[in-house]
């Protein structure tokens, strides 16, 4: 998706160690027009999979997921990283390693909002190692729901996430694919 | 706003102790159509204040803020509760007591995205005691920005937040105002 790719090349920052900073338009400050255009494009790509729910993880997945769910006309569930007092005692919980936090985080979903028969589209800001998305896959599968697609704004192709998710046999879409991050450079894939 | 009020009366749950559970449509599962209609209504009410940026706090403020910022055509900044590795070392930080978490949380904004000359509209899911919103006010003021409005989806009138914010002298809007929460009842204000 050209608008996102150009924005990454203009305002994204390669901080080294594979860390791509997009805090100015996705992750801390959000360009609302851009994020909604991204959601519209993801909704277009997943129009035929008949998803009934979008699943994401707080915090930075929420924006892309809401924009996508809005354009598909379906609700979004975001997995919590700590259990709020409004959640029942019995929950779906899994652990996922977080690269940016350098530790393992909990992903928690209430059984009230994820159940068998749902067709789940997973949306996140980044597809990197795939660890967070695989955590969301486990939550959905535990609930008896069916994963029907996986989408991200930005893929870091060199972290192997796509390969880890391919055995699921569902369409995987990323709107901008980062092929290499050498020195201070950011190189996008040509597609 | 009627759609939100009716949804609160239908699906909101009074858990006692002043806790209103709206996890089914705002806070864990999000009704994307409803949240965008809420954002559109907040944008309409704040159309004349010439805001240049929406400020909110992660996590549950993000949805309402994005929907409002999108309809106003301005960016959203969400204060983080922990400093990500992509953030510079010098930040704006304040502490705010969190009723639902029973402890004090940090609210952190990078000076990269909040500066003097900005006209800031604060949006959150709840206006309760006003403690989180006052934290956001302090962050914006420290940055030299001007607060021009405060909006929330749901106001709990009995927690005094509006009174705490009125000295700021800016318009305060809430789309549904909860007047009383007795037993299992939820009573909305008539306006």
mmCIF file of C-alpha atoms in Angstrom:
data_model
loop_
_atom_site.group_PDB
_atom_site.id
_atom_site.type_symbol
_atom_site.label_atom_id
_atom_site.label_comp_id
_atom_site.label_asym_id
_atom_site.label_seq_id
_atom_site.Cartn_x
_atom_site.Cartn_y
_atom_site.Cartn_z
ATOM 1 C CA UNK A 1 0.000 0.000 0.000
ATOM 2 C CA UNK A 2 1.766 3.080 -1.302
ATOM 3 C CA UNK A 3 0.697 5.675 1.292
ATOM 4 C CA UNK A 4 2.002 3.534 4.160
ATOM 5 C CA UNK A 5 5.211 2.565 2.358
ATOM 6 C CA UNK A 6 6.043 6.164 1.547
ATOM 7 C CA UNK A 7 5.335 7.216 5.122
ATOM 8 C CA UNK A 8 7.662 4.514 6.481
ATOM 9 C CA UNK A 9 10.441 5.661 4.157
ATOM 10 C CA UNK A 10 9.844 9.311 5.106
ATOM 11 C CA UNK A 11 9.169 9.140 8.875
ATOM 12 C CA UNK A 12 10.121 5.617 9.998
ATOM 13 C CA UNK A 13 13.399 5.299 11.877
ATOM 14 C CA UNK A 14 15.773 2.349 11.912
ATOM 15 C CA UNK A 15 16.981 2.337 15.545
ATOM 16 C CA UNK A 16 19.284 -0.651 14.984
ATOM 17 C CA UNK A 17 18.880 -4.216 16.224
ATOM 18 C CA UNK A 18 15.909 -4.688 13.907
ATOM 19 C CA UNK A 19 13.828 -2.049 15.699
ATOM 20 C CA UNK A 20 11.709 0.075 13.385
ATOM 21 C CA UNK A 21 10.313 3.204 15.036
ATOM 22 C CA UNK A 22 6.916 4.249 13.676
ATOM 23 C CA UNK A 23 5.868 6.246 16.767
ATOM 24 C CA UNK A 24 5.067 9.341 14.733
ATOM 25 C CA UNK A 25 2.210 7.832 12.718
ATOM 26 C CA UNK A 26 1.222 4.397 14.126
ATOM 27 C CA UNK A 27 2.344 3.662 17.676
ATOM 28 C CA UNK A 28 2.250 6.695 19.937
ATOM 29 C CA UNK A 29 1.010 9.437 17.666
ATOM 30 C CA UNK A 30 -1.486 8.045 15.147
ATOM 31 C CA UNK A 31 -2.158 9.536 11.723
ATOM 32 C CA UNK A 32 -5.883 8.864 11.822
ATOM 33 C CA UNK A 33 -6.416 9.321 8.081
ATOM 34 C CA UNK A 34 -3.589 6.899 7.269
ATOM 35 C CA UNK A 35 -4.711 4.276 9.780
ATOM 36 C CA UNK A 36 -8.248 4.334 8.381
ATOM 37 C CA UNK A 37 -6.982 4.021 4.833
ATOM 38 C CA UNK A 38 -4.918 1.010 6.018
ATOM 39 C CA UNK A 39 -8.007 -0.518 7.623
ATOM 40 C CA UNK A 40 -9.961 -0.008 4.430
ATOM 41 C CA UNK A 41 -7.260 -1.724 2.378
ATOM 42 C CA UNK A 42 -7.043 -4.684 4.812
ATOM 43 C CA UNK A 43 -10.855 -4.957 4.728
ATOM 44 C CA UNK A 44 -10.716 -5.033 0.914
ATOM 45 C CA UNK A 45 -8.083 -7.793 0.907
ATOM 46 C CA UNK A 46 -10.077 -9.872 3.420
ATOM 47 C CA UNK A 47 -13.515 -9.141 1.983
ATOM 48 C CA UNK A 48 -14.103 -12.746 0.879
ATOM 49 C CA UNK A 49 -13.094 -14.679 4.019
ATOM 50 C CA UNK A 50 -16.383 -14.000 5.843
ATOM 51 C CA UNK A 51 -14.775 -13.061 9.176
ATOM 52 C CA UNK A 52 -17.212 -12.503 12.040
ATOM 53 C CA UNK A 53 -14.704 -10.924 14.430
ATOM 54 C CA UNK A 54 -11.340 -9.158 14.423
ATOM 55 C CA UNK A 55 -8.919 -10.243 17.166
ATOM 56 C CA UNK A 56 -5.867 -8.204 18.169
ATOM 57 C CA UNK A 57 -3.625 -7.544 21.176
ATOM 58 C CA UNK A 58 -3.475 -4.326 23.156
ATOM 59 C CA UNK A 59 -1.908 -1.818 22.793
ATOM 60 C CA UNK A 60 -0.666 -0.982 19.355
ATOM 61 C CA UNK A 61 -2.866 -3.503 17.548
ATOM 62 C CA UNK A 62 -6.007 -1.637 18.584
ATOM 63 C CA UNK A 63 -5.855 1.131 15.962
ATOM 64 C CA UNK A 64 -5.327 -1.076 12.898
ATOM 65 C CA UNK A 65 -7.873 -3.604 14.198
ATOM 66 C CA UNK A 66 -10.578 -0.970 14.789
ATOM 67 C CA UNK A 67 -10.045 0.554 11.357
ATOM 68 C CA UNK A 68 -10.271 -2.880 9.715
ATOM 69 C CA UNK A 69 -13.267 -4.042 11.763
ATOM 70 C CA UNK A 70 -15.081 -0.790 11.031
ATOM 71 C CA UNK A 71 -14.684 -1.255 7.281
ATOM 72 C CA UNK A 72 -15.730 -4.921 7.496
ATOM 73 C CA UNK A 73 -18.685 -4.036 9.731
ATOM 74 C CA UNK A 74 -17.689 -6.506 12.465
ATOM 75 C CA UNK A 75 -16.643 -6.165 16.137
ATOM 76 C CA UNK A 76 -13.069 -6.143 17.429
ATOM 77 C CA UNK A 77 -11.836 -8.002 20.495
ATOM 78 C CA UNK A 78 -8.493 -6.934 21.904
ATOM 79 C CA UNK A 79 -6.662 -9.348 24.147
ATOM 80 C CA UNK A 80 -5.726 -7.690 27.438
ATOM 81 C CA UNK A 81 -2.249 -7.950 28.976
ATOM 82 C CA UNK A 82 -3.619 -7.764 32.504
ATOM 83 C CA UNK A 83 -7.019 -8.874 33.738
ATOM 84 C CA UNK A 84 -9.314 -5.924 34.513
ATOM 85 C CA UNK A 85 -11.697 -6.194 37.475
ATOM 86 C CA UNK A 86 -14.625 -6.284 35.062
ATOM 87 C CA UNK A 87 -13.504 -9.635 33.620
ATOM 88 C CA UNK A 88 -14.836 -12.960 34.970
ATOM 89 C CA UNK A 89 -12.470 -15.273 36.870
ATOM 90 C CA UNK A 90 -12.347 -17.934 34.156
ATOM 91 C CA UNK A 91 -10.568 -16.601 31.090
ATOM 92 C CA UNK A 92 -8.595 -17.733 28.069
ATOM 93 C CA UNK A 93 -4.950 -16.946 28.784
ATOM 94 C CA UNK A 94 -1.736 -17.619 26.931
ATOM 95 C CA UNK A 95 1.856 -16.399 27.205
ATOM 96 C CA UNK A 96 3.746 -14.746 24.370
ATOM 97 C CA UNK A 97 7.337 -13.480 24.314
ATOM 98 C CA UNK A 98 7.532 -9.756 23.547
ATOM 99 C CA UNK A 99 10.671 -8.687 21.708
ATOM 100 C CA UNK A 100 10.185 -4.964 22.299
ATOM 101 C CA UNK A 101 9.550 -5.499 26.019
ATOM 102 C CA UNK A 102 12.234 -8.141 26.457
ATOM 103 C CA UNK A 103 9.934 -10.367 28.507
ATOM 104 C CA UNK A 104 6.930 -12.655 28.311
ATOM 105 C CA UNK A 105 3.491 -11.043 28.386
ATOM 106 C CA UNK A 106 0.079 -12.514 29.112
ATOM 107 C CA UNK A 107 -2.664 -12.340 26.497
ATOM 108 C CA UNK A 108 -6.128 -12.659 28.046
ATOM 109 C CA UNK A 109 -9.550 -12.874 26.429
ATOM 110 C CA UNK A 110 -12.881 -13.278 28.176
ATOM 111 C CA UNK A 111 -14.929 -16.303 27.029
ATOM 112 C CA UNK A 112 -17.858 -13.859 26.865
ATOM 113 C CA UNK A 113 -16.528 -12.449 23.598
ATOM 114 C CA UNK A 114 -14.824 -15.325 21.805
ATOM 115 C CA UNK A 115 -16.575 -18.611 21.193
ATOM 116 C CA UNK A 116 -16.930 -21.617 18.910
ATOM 117 C CA UNK A 117 -18.370 -20.828 15.510
ATOM 118 C CA UNK A 118 -16.592 -17.469 15.232
ATOM 119 C CA UNK A 119 -14.519 -16.847 12.106
ATOM 120 C CA UNK A 120 -11.559 -14.818 13.376
ATOM 121 C CA UNK A 121 -9.408 -12.365 11.432
ATOM 122 C CA UNK A 122 -6.238 -11.507 13.386
ATOM 123 C CA UNK A 123 -4.916 -7.972 12.835
ATOM 124 C CA UNK A 124 -1.779 -6.418 14.367
ATOM 125 C CA UNK A 125 0.497 -3.467 13.693
ATOM 126 C CA UNK A 126 3.595 -5.619 13.096
ATOM 127 C CA UNK A 127 4.218 -9.085 11.748
ATOM 128 C CA UNK A 128 7.753 -9.780 13.016
ATOM 129 C CA UNK A 129 8.607 -13.141 14.613
ATOM 130 C CA UNK A 130 4.907 -13.988 14.704
ATOM 131 C CA UNK A 131 5.037 -14.729 18.459
ATOM 132 C CA UNK A 132 2.189 -12.377 19.442
ATOM 133 C CA UNK A 133 0.026 -13.488 16.525
ATOM 134 C CA UNK A 134 0.637 -17.160 17.363
ATOM 135 C CA UNK A 135 -0.490 -16.336 20.916
ATOM 136 C CA UNK A 136 -3.726 -14.895 19.509
ATOM 137 C CA UNK A 137 -4.114 -18.012 17.333
ATOM 138 C CA UNK A 138 -3.872 -20.230 20.437
ATOM 139 C CA UNK A 139 -6.476 -18.119 22.261
ATOM 140 C CA UNK A 140 -8.899 -18.343 19.344
ATOM 141 C CA UNK A 141 -8.337 -22.079 18.924
ATOM 142 C CA UNK A 142 -8.861 -22.668 22.660
ATOM 143 C CA UNK A 143 -12.178 -20.859 22.309
ATOM 144 C CA UNK A 144 -13.092 -23.212 19.470
ATOM 145 C CA UNK A 145 -13.036 -20.382 16.924
ATOM 146 C CA UNK A 146 -11.641 -20.718 13.404
ATOM 147 C CA UNK A 147 -8.776 -18.519 12.178
ATOM 148 C CA UNK A 148 -9.607 -17.301 8.661
ATOM 149 C CA UNK A 149 -6.949 -14.655 8.001
ATOM 150 C CA UNK A 150 -3.987 -12.726 9.388
ATOM 151 C CA UNK A 151 -3.178 -9.116 8.520
ATOM 152 C CA UNK A 152 -0.578 -6.566 9.597
ATOM 153 C CA UNK A 153 0.384 -3.059 8.651
ATOM 154 C CA UNK A 154 4.124 -3.743 8.552
ATOM 155 C CA UNK A 155 5.967 -7.020 8.042
ATOM 156 C CA UNK A 156 9.607 -7.418 9.001
ATOM 157 C CA UNK A 157 10.402 -10.130 6.474
ATOM 158 C CA UNK A 158 13.736 -10.990 8.083
ATOM 159 C CA UNK A 159 12.185 -12.163 11.390
ATOM 160 C CA UNK A 160 10.484 -15.249 10.002
ATOM 161 C CA UNK A 161 6.918 -14.627 11.172
ATOM 162 C CA UNK A 162 5.301 -15.459 7.838
ATOM 163 C CA UNK A 163 7.036 -18.836 7.757
ATOM 164 C CA UNK A 164 5.847 -19.566 11.311
ATOM 165 C CA UNK A 165 2.240 -18.749 10.367
ATOM 166 C CA UNK A 166 2.043 -20.413 6.947
ATOM 167 C CA UNK A 167 1.202 -23.881 8.386
ATOM 168 C CA UNK A 168 -2.167 -22.391 9.433
ATOM 169 C CA UNK A 169 -3.115 -22.347 5.756
ATOM 170 C CA UNK A 170 -4.893 -18.966 5.866
ATOM 171 C CA UNK A 171 -4.244 -15.812 3.811
ATOM 172 C CA UNK A 172 -1.558 -13.551 5.324
ATOM 173 C CA UNK A 173 -1.481 -9.916 4.231
ATOM 174 C CA UNK A 174 0.914 -7.079 5.111
ATOM 175 C CA UNK A 175 0.555 -3.581 3.687
ATOM 176 C CA UNK A 176 4.278 -2.762 3.758
ATOM 177 C CA UNK A 177 7.045 -5.364 3.803
ATOM 178 C CA UNK A 178 10.445 -4.418 5.179
ATOM 179 C CA UNK A 179 13.070 -6.575 3.536
ATOM 180 C CA UNK A 180 16.243 -5.278 5.158
ATOM 181 C CA UNK A 181 17.324 -2.872 7.890
ATOM 182 C CA UNK A 182 21.040 -2.203 7.482
ATOM 183 C CA UNK A 183 22.814 0.692 9.215
ATOM 184 C CA UNK A 184 20.192 3.446 9.242
ATOM 185 C CA UNK A 185 18.585 2.219 6.007
ATOM 186 C CA UNK A 186 15.088 0.801 5.597
ATOM 187 C CA UNK A 187 14.615 -1.305 2.457
ATOM 188 C CA UNK A 188 11.081 -2.251 1.458
ATOM 189 C CA UNK A 189 10.170 -5.294 -0.638
ATOM 190 C CA UNK A 190 9.195 -4.414 -4.187
ATOM 191 C CA UNK A 191 5.655 -5.872 -4.102
ATOM 192 C CA UNK B 1 -26.375 10.315 22.262
ATOM 193 C CA UNK B 2 -29.224 7.838 22.023
ATOM 194 C CA UNK B 3 -27.452 4.836 20.466
ATOM 195 C CA UNK B 4 -24.855 4.778 23.251
ATOM 196 C CA UNK B 5 -27.394 5.369 26.022
ATOM 197 C CA UNK B 6 -29.601 2.541 24.826
ATOM 198 C CA UNK B 7 -26.614 0.217 24.545
ATOM 199 C CA UNK B 8 -25.530 1.002 28.113
ATOM 200 C CA UNK B 9 -29.029 0.259 29.407
ATOM 201 C CA UNK B 10 -29.179 -2.979 27.359
ATOM 202 C CA UNK B 11 -25.640 -4.396 27.732
ATOM 203 C CA UNK B 12 -23.929 -2.378 30.463
ATOM 204 C CA UNK B 13 -23.577 -4.099 33.831
ATOM 205 C CA UNK B 14 -23.544 -2.493 37.256
ATOM 206 C CA UNK B 15 -20.969 -4.615 39.113
ATOM 207 C CA UNK B 16 -21.408 -2.662 42.359
ATOM 208 C CA UNK B 17 -18.999 -0.225 44.004
ATOM 209 C CA UNK B 18 -19.586 2.245 41.174
ATOM 210 C CA UNK B 19 -18.079 -0.064 38.559
ATOM 211 C CA UNK B 20 -19.876 -0.007 35.213
ATOM 212 C CA UNK B 21 -18.929 -2.882 32.926
ATOM 213 C CA UNK B 22 -19.025 -1.959 29.234
ATOM 214 C CA UNK B 23 -16.624 -4.716 28.097
ATOM 215 C CA UNK B 24 -19.034 -5.997 25.470
ATOM 216 C CA UNK B 25 -19.069 -2.865 23.299
ATOM 217 C CA UNK B 26 -16.341 -0.408 24.424
ATOM 218 C CA UNK B 27 -13.540 -1.871 26.532
ATOM 219 C CA UNK B 28 -12.592 -5.404 25.525
ATOM 220 C CA UNK B 29 -14.919 -6.146 22.646
ATOM 221 C CA UNK B 30 -15.562 -2.987 20.618
ATOM 222 C CA UNK B 31 -18.695 -2.356 18.556
ATOM 223 C CA UNK B 32 -16.855 -0.611 15.747
ATOM 224 C CA UNK B 33 -19.961 0.967 14.222
ATOM 225 C CA UNK B 34 -21.018 2.401 17.580
ATOM 226 C CA UNK B 35 -17.554 3.698 18.459
ATOM 227 C CA UNK B 36 -17.311 5.503 15.113
ATOM 228 C CA UNK B 37 -20.740 7.025 15.528
ATOM 229 C CA UNK B 38 -19.600 8.225 18.985
ATOM 230 C CA UNK B 39 -16.451 9.729 17.454
ATOM 231 C CA UNK B 40 -18.527 11.487 14.829
ATOM 232 C CA UNK B 41 -20.812 12.966 17.479
ATOM 233 C CA UNK B 42 -17.863 14.134 19.620
ATOM 234 C CA UNK B 43 -16.272 15.658 16.499
ATOM 235 C CA UNK B 44 -19.550 17.492 15.785
ATOM 236 C CA UNK B 45 -19.720 18.871 19.331
ATOM 237 C CA UNK B 46 -16.089 20.034 19.209
ATOM 238 C CA UNK B 47 -16.133 21.272 15.613
ATOM 239 C CA UNK B 48 -15.641 24.928 16.569
ATOM 240 C CA UNK B 49 -12.749 24.669 19.060
ATOM 241 C CA UNK B 50 -10.064 24.330 16.346
ATOM 242 C CA UNK B 51 -8.207 21.450 18.021
ATOM 243 C CA UNK B 52 -4.946 20.430 16.349
ATOM 244 C CA UNK B 53 -4.473 17.177 18.258
ATOM 245 C CA UNK B 54 -6.455 14.626 20.280
ATOM 246 C CA UNK B 55 -4.759 13.402 23.472
ATOM 247 C CA UNK B 56 -5.837 10.263 25.319
ATOM 248 C CA UNK B 57 -4.429 7.553 27.592
ATOM 249 C CA UNK B 58 -3.859 3.946 26.638
ATOM 250 C CA UNK B 59 -5.643 1.548 26.679
ATOM 251 C CA UNK B 60 -9.358 2.100 26.570
ATOM 252 C CA UNK B 61 -9.143 5.740 25.486
ATOM 253 C CA UNK B 62 -7.590 4.758 22.162
ATOM 254 C CA UNK B 63 -10.786 3.694 20.387
ATOM 255 C CA UNK B 64 -12.886 6.781 21.194
ATOM 256 C CA UNK B 65 -9.904 9.070 20.516
ATOM 257 C CA UNK B 66 -9.152 7.524 17.105
ATOM 258 C CA UNK B 67 -12.798 7.748 16.050
ATOM 259 C CA UNK B 68 -12.966 11.406 17.119
ATOM 260 C CA UNK B 69 -9.609 12.364 15.604
ATOM 261 C CA UNK B 70 -10.557 10.672 12.339
ATOM 262 C CA UNK B 71 -13.755 12.694 12.048
ATOM 263 C CA UNK B 72 -11.925 15.923 12.958
ATOM 264 C CA UNK B 73 -9.099 15.115 10.529
ATOM 265 C CA UNK B 74 -6.367 15.505 13.186
ATOM 266 C CA UNK B 75 -3.803 13.113 14.731
ATOM 267 C CA UNK B 76 -4.183 11.308 18.048
ATOM 268 C CA UNK B 77 -1.467 10.952 20.684
ATOM 269 C CA UNK B 78 -1.999 8.309 23.327
ATOM 270 C CA UNK B 79 -0.050 8.609 26.556
ATOM 271 C CA UNK B 80 1.811 5.379 27.303
ATOM 272 C CA UNK B 81 1.774 3.717 30.725
ATOM 273 C CA UNK B 82 5.285 2.334 30.275
ATOM 274 C CA UNK B 83 8.097 3.782 28.206
ATOM 275 C CA UNK B 84 8.717 1.763 25.019
ATOM 276 C CA UNK B 85 12.296 1.356 23.793
ATOM 277 C CA UNK B 86 11.486 3.534 20.787
ATOM 278 C CA UNK B 87 10.901 6.591 23.024
ATOM 279 C CA UNK B 88 13.694 9.090 23.772
ATOM 280 C CA UNK B 89 15.098 9.289 27.324
ATOM 281 C CA UNK B 90 13.623 12.717 28.075
ATOM 282 C CA UNK B 91 9.847 12.494 28.249
ATOM 283 C CA UNK B 92 6.842 14.206 29.793
ATOM 284 C CA UNK B 93 5.695 12.007 32.679
ATOM 285 C CA UNK B 94 3.021 12.385 35.307
ATOM 286 C CA UNK B 95 1.376 10.072 37.838
ATOM 287 C CA UNK B 96 -2.351 9.458 38.008
ATOM 288 C CA UNK B 97 -4.291 7.279 40.448
ATOM 289 C CA UNK B 98 -6.265 4.535 38.662
ATOM 290 C CA UNK B 99 -9.489 3.513 40.403
ATOM 291 C CA UNK B 100 -9.998 0.367 38.354
ATOM 292 C CA UNK B 101 -6.395 -0.766 38.905
ATOM 293 C CA UNK B 102 -6.253 0.292 42.555
ATOM 294 C CA UNK B 103 -2.827 1.883 42.120
ATOM 295 C CA UNK B 104 -1.005 4.839 40.617
ATOM 296 C CA UNK B 105 -0.065 4.623 36.945
ATOM 297 C CA UNK B 106 2.440 6.606 34.907
ATOM 298 C CA UNK B 107 1.290 8.601 31.894
ATOM 299 C CA UNK B 108 4.136 9.267 29.468
ATOM 300 C CA UNK B 109 4.236 11.354 26.288
ATOM 301 C CA UNK B 110 7.222 11.955 24.057
ATOM 302 C CA UNK B 111 8.087 15.642 23.496
ATOM 303 C CA UNK B 112 8.352 14.694 19.810
ATOM 304 C CA UNK B 113 4.564 14.652 19.516
ATOM 305 C CA UNK B 114 3.294 17.288 21.945
ATOM 306 C CA UNK B 115 4.585 20.846 21.875
ATOM 307 C CA UNK B 116 3.785 24.499 22.469
ATOM 308 C CA UNK B 117 1.226 25.953 20.113
ATOM 309 C CA UNK B 118 -0.848 22.761 19.962
ATOM 310 C CA UNK B 119 -4.575 23.034 20.717
ATOM 311 C CA UNK B 120 -5.387 19.805 22.550
ATOM 312 C CA UNK B 121 -8.729 18.019 22.766
ATOM 313 C CA UNK B 122 -8.663 15.344 25.494
ATOM 314 C CA UNK B 123 -10.845 12.289 24.814
ATOM 315 C CA UNK B 124 -11.343 9.271 27.082
ATOM 316 C CA UNK B 125 -13.824 6.437 27.456
ATOM 317 C CA UNK B 126 -14.898 7.440 30.977
ATOM 318 C CA UNK B 127 -15.145 10.716 32.853
ATOM 319 C CA UNK B 128 -15.307 9.508 36.466
ATOM 320 C CA UNK B 129 -13.171 11.200 39.158
ATOM 321 C CA UNK B 130 -11.292 13.070 36.464
ATOM 322 C CA UNK B 131 -7.921 11.837 37.760
ATOM 323 C CA UNK B 132 -6.694 10.391 34.443
ATOM 324 C CA UNK B 133 -7.911 13.394 32.478
ATOM 325 C CA UNK B 134 -6.229 15.789 34.937
ATOM 326 C CA UNK B 135 -3.026 13.804 34.381
ATOM 327 C CA UNK B 136 -3.363 14.368 30.636
ATOM 328 C CA UNK B 137 -4.029 18.075 31.302
ATOM 329 C CA UNK B 138 -0.760 18.314 33.260
ATOM 330 C CA UNK B 139 1.165 16.591 30.460
ATOM 331 C CA UNK B 140 -0.243 18.961 27.846
ATOM 332 C CA UNK B 141 0.412 22.018 30.002
ATOM 333 C CA UNK B 142 3.991 20.896 30.686
ATOM 334 C CA UNK B 143 4.462 20.682 26.928
ATOM 335 C CA UNK B 144 3.200 24.252 26.616
ATOM 336 C CA UNK B 145 0.083 23.142 24.754
ATOM 337 C CA UNK B 146 -3.369 24.624 25.301
ATOM 338 C CA UNK B 147 -6.329 22.472 26.400
ATOM 339 C CA UNK B 148 -9.373 23.437 24.326
ATOM 340 C CA UNK B 149 -11.895 20.716 25.167
ATOM 341 C CA UNK B 150 -12.577 17.500 27.086
ATOM 342 C CA UNK B 151 -14.834 14.705 25.860
ATOM 343 C CA UNK B 152 -15.839 11.268 27.106
ATOM 344 C CA UNK B 153 -18.190 8.535 26.029
ATOM 345 C CA UNK B 154 -19.585 7.913 29.502
ATOM 346 C CA UNK B 155 -19.698 10.229 32.518
ATOM 347 C CA UNK B 156 -20.255 8.882 36.013
ATOM 348 C CA UNK B 157 -21.821 12.045 37.421
ATOM 349 C CA UNK B 158 -21.542 10.870 41.023
ATOM 350 C CA UNK B 159 -17.721 10.766 40.999
ATOM 351 C CA UNK B 160 -17.184 14.496 40.725
ATOM 352 C CA UNK B 161 -14.924 14.604 37.661
ATOM 353 C CA UNK B 162 -16.811 17.406 35.936
ATOM 354 C CA UNK B 163 -16.476 19.620 39.011
ATOM 355 C CA UNK B 164 -12.722 18.919 39.137
ATOM 356 C CA UNK B 165 -12.319 19.884 35.471
ATOM 357 C CA UNK B 166 -14.579 22.955 35.333
ATOM 358 C CA UNK B 167 -11.867 25.351 36.583
ATOM 359 C CA UNK B 168 -10.086 24.772 33.258
ATOM 360 C CA UNK B 169 -12.842 26.784 31.598
ATOM 361 C CA UNK B 170 -13.136 24.561 28.498
ATOM 362 C CA UNK B 171 -16.183 22.758 27.083
ATOM 363 C CA UNK B 172 -16.755 19.312 28.625
ATOM 364 C CA UNK B 173 -18.917 16.837 26.708
ATOM 365 C CA UNK B 174 -20.100 13.331 27.592
ATOM 366 C CA UNK B 175 -22.309 11.268 25.290
ATOM 367 C CA UNK B 176 -24.050 9.340 28.085
ATOM 368 C CA UNK B 177 -24.290 10.530 31.683
ATOM 369 C CA UNK B 178 -24.833 7.979 34.438
ATOM 370 C CA UNK B 179 -26.594 9.669 37.315
ATOM 371 C CA UNK B 180 -26.956 6.783 39.753
ATOM 372 C CA UNK B 181 -25.874 3.174 40.139
ATOM 373 C CA UNK B 182 -27.986 1.579 42.887
ATOM 374 C CA UNK B 183 -28.184 -2.190 43.406
ATOM 375 C CA UNK B 184 -28.001 -3.580 39.881
ATOM 376 C CA UNK B 185 -29.669 -0.501 38.361
ATOM 377 C CA UNK B 186 -28.117 2.005 35.987
ATOM 378 C CA UNK B 187 -29.895 5.371 35.869
ATOM 379 C CA UNK B 188 -28.977 7.783 33.090
ATOM 380 C CA UNK B 189 -29.387 11.565 33.300
ATOM 381 C CA UNK B 190 -32.279 12.859 31.220
ATOM 382 C CA UNK B 191 -30.255 15.149 28.902
#
